[in-house]
Coordinates of C-alpha atoms in Angstrom, one line a residue:
X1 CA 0.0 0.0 0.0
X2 CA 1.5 3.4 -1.1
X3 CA 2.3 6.3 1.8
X4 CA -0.3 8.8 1.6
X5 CA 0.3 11.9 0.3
X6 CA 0.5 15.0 2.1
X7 CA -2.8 16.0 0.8
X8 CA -4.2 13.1 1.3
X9 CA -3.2 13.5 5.0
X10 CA -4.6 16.8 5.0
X11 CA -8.4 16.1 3.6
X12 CA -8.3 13.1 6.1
X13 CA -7.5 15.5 9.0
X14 CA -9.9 17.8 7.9
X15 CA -12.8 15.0 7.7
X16 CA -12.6 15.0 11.8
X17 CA -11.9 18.2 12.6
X18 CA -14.3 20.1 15.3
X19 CA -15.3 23.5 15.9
X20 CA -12.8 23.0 19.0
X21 CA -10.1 22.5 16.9
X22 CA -8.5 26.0 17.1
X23 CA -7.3 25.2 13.0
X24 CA -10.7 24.4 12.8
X25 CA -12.8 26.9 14.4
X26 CA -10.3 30.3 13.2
X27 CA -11.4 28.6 9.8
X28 CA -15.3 28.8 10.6
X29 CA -14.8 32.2 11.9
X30 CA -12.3 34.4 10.4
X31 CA -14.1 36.9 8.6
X32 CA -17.5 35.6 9.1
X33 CA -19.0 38.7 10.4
X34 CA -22.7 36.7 11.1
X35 CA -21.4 33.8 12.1
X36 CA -18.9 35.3 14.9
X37 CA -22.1 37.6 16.1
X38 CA -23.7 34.8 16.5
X39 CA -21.0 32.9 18.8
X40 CA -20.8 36.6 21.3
X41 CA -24.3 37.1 21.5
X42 CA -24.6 33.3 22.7
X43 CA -22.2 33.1 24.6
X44 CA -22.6 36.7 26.7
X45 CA -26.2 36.4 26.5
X46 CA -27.0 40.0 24.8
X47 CA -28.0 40.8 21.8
X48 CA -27.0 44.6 22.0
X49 CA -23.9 44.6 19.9
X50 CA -23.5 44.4 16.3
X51 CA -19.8 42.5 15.3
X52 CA -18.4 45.2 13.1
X53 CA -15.0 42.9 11.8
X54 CA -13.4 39.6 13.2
X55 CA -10.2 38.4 12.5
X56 CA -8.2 34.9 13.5
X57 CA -5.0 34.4 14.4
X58 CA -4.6 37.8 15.5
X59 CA -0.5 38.3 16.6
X60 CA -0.1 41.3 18.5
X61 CA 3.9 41.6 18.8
X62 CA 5.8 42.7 22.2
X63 CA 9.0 44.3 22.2
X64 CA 9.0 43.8 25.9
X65 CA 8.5 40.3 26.6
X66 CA 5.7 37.4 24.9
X67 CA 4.3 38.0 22.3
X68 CA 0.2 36.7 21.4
X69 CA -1.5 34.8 18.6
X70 CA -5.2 35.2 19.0
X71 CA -7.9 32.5 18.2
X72 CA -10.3 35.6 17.1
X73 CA -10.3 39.1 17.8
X74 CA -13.5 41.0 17.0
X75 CA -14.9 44.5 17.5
X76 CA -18.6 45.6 17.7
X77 CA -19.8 49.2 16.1
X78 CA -18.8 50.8 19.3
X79 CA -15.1 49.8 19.5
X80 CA -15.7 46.8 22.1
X81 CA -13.3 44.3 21.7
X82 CA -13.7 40.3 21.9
X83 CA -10.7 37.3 22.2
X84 CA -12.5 34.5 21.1
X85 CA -9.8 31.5 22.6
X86 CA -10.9 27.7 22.4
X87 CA -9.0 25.3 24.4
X88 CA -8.9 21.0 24.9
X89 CA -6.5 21.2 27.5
X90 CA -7.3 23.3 30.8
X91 CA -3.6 24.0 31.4
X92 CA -4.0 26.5 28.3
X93 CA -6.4 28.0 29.9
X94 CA -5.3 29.4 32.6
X95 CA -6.5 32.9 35.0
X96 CA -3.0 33.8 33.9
X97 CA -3.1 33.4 30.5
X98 CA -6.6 35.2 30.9
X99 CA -5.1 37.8 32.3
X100 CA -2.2 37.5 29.5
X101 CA -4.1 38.3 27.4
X102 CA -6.4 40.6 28.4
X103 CA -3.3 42.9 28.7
X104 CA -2.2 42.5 25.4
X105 CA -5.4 43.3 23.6
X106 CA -5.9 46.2 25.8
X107 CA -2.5 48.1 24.7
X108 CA -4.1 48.3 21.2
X109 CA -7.5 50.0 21.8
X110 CA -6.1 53.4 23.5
X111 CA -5.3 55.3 20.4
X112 CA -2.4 58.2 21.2
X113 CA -3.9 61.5 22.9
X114 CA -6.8 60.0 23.9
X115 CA -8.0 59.5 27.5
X116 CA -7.8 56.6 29.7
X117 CA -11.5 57.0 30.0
X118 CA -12.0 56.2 26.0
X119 CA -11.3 52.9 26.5
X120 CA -13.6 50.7 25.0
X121 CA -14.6 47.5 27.3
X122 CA -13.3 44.6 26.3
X123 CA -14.0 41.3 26.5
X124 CA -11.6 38.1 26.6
X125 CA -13.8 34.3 26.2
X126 CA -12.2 30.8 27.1
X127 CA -14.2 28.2 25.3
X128 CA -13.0 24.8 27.5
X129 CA -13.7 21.7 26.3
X130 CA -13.9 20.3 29.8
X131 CA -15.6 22.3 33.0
X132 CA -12.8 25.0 33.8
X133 CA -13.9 25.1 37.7
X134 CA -15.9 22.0 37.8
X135 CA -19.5 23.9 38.9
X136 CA -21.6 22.1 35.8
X137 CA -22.9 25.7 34.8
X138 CA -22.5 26.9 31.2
X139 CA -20.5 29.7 31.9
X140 CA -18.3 31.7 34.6
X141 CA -18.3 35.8 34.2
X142 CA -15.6 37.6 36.6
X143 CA -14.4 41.1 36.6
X144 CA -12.8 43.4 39.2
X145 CA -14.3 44.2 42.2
X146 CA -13.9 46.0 45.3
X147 CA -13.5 44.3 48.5
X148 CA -14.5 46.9 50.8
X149 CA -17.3 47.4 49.2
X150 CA -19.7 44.6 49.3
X151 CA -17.6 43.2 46.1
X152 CA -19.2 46.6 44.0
X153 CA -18.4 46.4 40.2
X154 CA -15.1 47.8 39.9
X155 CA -16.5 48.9 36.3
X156 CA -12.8 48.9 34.3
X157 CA -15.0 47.5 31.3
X158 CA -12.4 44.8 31.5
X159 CA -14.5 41.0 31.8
X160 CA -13.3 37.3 31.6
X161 CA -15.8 34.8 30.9
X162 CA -15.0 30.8 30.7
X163 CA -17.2 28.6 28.8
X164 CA -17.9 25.2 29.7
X165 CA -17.8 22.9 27.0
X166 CA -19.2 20.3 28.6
X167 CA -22.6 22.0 28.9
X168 CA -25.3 20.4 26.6
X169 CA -28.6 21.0 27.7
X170 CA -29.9 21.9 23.9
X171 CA -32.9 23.4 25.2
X172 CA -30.7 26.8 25.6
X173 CA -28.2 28.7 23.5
X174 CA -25.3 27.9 24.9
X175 CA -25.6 24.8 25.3
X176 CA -26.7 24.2 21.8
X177 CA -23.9 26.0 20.5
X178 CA -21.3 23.5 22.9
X179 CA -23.3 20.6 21.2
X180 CA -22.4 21.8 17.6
X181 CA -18.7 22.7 18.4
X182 CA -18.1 18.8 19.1
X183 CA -19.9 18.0 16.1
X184 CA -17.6 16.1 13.4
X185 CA -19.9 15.6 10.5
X186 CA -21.9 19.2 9.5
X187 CA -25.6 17.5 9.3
X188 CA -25.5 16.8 12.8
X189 CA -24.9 20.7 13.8
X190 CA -28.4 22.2 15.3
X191 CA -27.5 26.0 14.4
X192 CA -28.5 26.5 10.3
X193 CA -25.7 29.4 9.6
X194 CA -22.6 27.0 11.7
X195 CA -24.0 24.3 9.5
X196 CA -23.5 26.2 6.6
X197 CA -20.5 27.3 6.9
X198 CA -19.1 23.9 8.0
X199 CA -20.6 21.9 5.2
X200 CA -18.6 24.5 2.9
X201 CA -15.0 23.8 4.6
X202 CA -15.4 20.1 4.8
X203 CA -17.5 18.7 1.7
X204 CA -16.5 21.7 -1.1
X205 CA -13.7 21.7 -3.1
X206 CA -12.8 25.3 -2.5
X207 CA -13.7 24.9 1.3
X208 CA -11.2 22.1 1.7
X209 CA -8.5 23.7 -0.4
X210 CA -8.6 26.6 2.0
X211 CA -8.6 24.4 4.8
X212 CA -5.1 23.2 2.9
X213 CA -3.7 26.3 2.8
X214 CA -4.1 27.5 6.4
X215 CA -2.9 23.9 7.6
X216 CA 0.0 25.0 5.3
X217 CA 0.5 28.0 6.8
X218 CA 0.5 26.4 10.1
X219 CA 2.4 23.7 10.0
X220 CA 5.1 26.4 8.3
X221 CA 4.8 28.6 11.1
X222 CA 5.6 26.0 13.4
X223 CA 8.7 24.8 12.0
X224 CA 9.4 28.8 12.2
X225 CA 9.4 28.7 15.7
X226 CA 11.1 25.7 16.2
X227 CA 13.8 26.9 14.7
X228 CA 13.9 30.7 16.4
X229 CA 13.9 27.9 19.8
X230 CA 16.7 26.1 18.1
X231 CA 18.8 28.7 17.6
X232 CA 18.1 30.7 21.1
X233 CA 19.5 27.4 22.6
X234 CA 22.6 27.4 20.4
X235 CA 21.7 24.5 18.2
X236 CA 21.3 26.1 14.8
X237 CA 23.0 29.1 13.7

């Protein structure tokens, strides 16, 4: 029997992939102004916002320290800004890498010369494919507060909100939407416009050559930073 190709490898790969596949889900999202309003109005509950643009695989760079590679970043029609981040394994998931990058997408929406007070609220989303603090809810909201004061709303417009993937009650929205992100095959999602645009990257021609391309792209950026690691610890020149 002949090795497969690396295409071959690729469609094959791209026959099981989920929505919580991160290659996956940027893929389903990046772009898809309808289908990325959908996913924030679920998940926060509100329906008050309209997503203006979305973009995956956001890098914001820091010539300070780490740098960050977004799932999604999206902004609504009033400057709010969302960090979209799926995650299988709880350790990538962590408060501090909340926090991590929180801070990174909040350097980028105070424009020079404008007040502290402009700053637009922004929101950063862990999508966990297990229960991140083990309650069974569908979803943990935490912001700063003020001890003194009977835990008052510290109101920084700063928020943290950690999905719980394991939520499937498909009588509500969010726990539809966690049903259809471990879906493999599309005609087993619930939501119409996910189903849509899943059927497209899986079982089209041009879906699955784009998938191709940003697997590509991946796998090139890996070997990218293998080699920056490489050559910090002195093994390649």
């Amino acid at each position: 029997m002949s090795e497969l190709t690396q295409h071959e490898k690729d469609l094959l790969a791209i026959a099981e992939f989920r929505m919580f596949d991160d290659t996956f889900m940027s893929a389903v999202f990046d772009g898809q102004i309808n289908e990325t309003e959908l996913l924030l109005r679920v998940v926060l509950g509100r329906e008050d916002f309209q997503v203006k643009s979305c973009e995956a695989q956001f890098y914001i760079s820091n010539i300070y320290g780490r740098e960050a590679r977004l799932d999604i970043l999206a902004r609504d029609q009033s400057g709010k800004a969302y960090n979209v981040e799926v995650q299988r394994v709880l350790s990538g998931a962590s408060v501090q890498r909340a926090r991590f990058n929180s801070a990174m997408v909040d350097v980028m929406l105070l424009k020079k010369g404008e007040a502290h007070q402009q700053m637009p609220d922004r929101y950063t989303i862990f999508i966990t494919e297990d229960d991140m603090f083990g309650k069974g809810i569908p979803a943990y909201h935490a912001c700063n507060k003020i001890d003194e004061l009977d835990n008052m709303p510290l109101n920084d417009g700063g928020y943290i909100v950690y999905v719980n993937g394991q939520y499937r009650n498909v009588d509500t929205p969010i726990g539809q939407m966690m049903h259809d992100f471990f879906c493999v095959n599309a005609d087993e999602i619930i939501n119409p416009l996910l189903k849509e645009r899943v059927k497209y990257l899986k079982e089209t021609e041009g879906g699955r050559n784009q998938m191709c391309a940003i697997m590509e792209n991946r796998l090139n950026e890996e070997k990218i930073e293998l080699a920056k690691q490489a050559i910090k610890r002195g093994k390649l020149s």
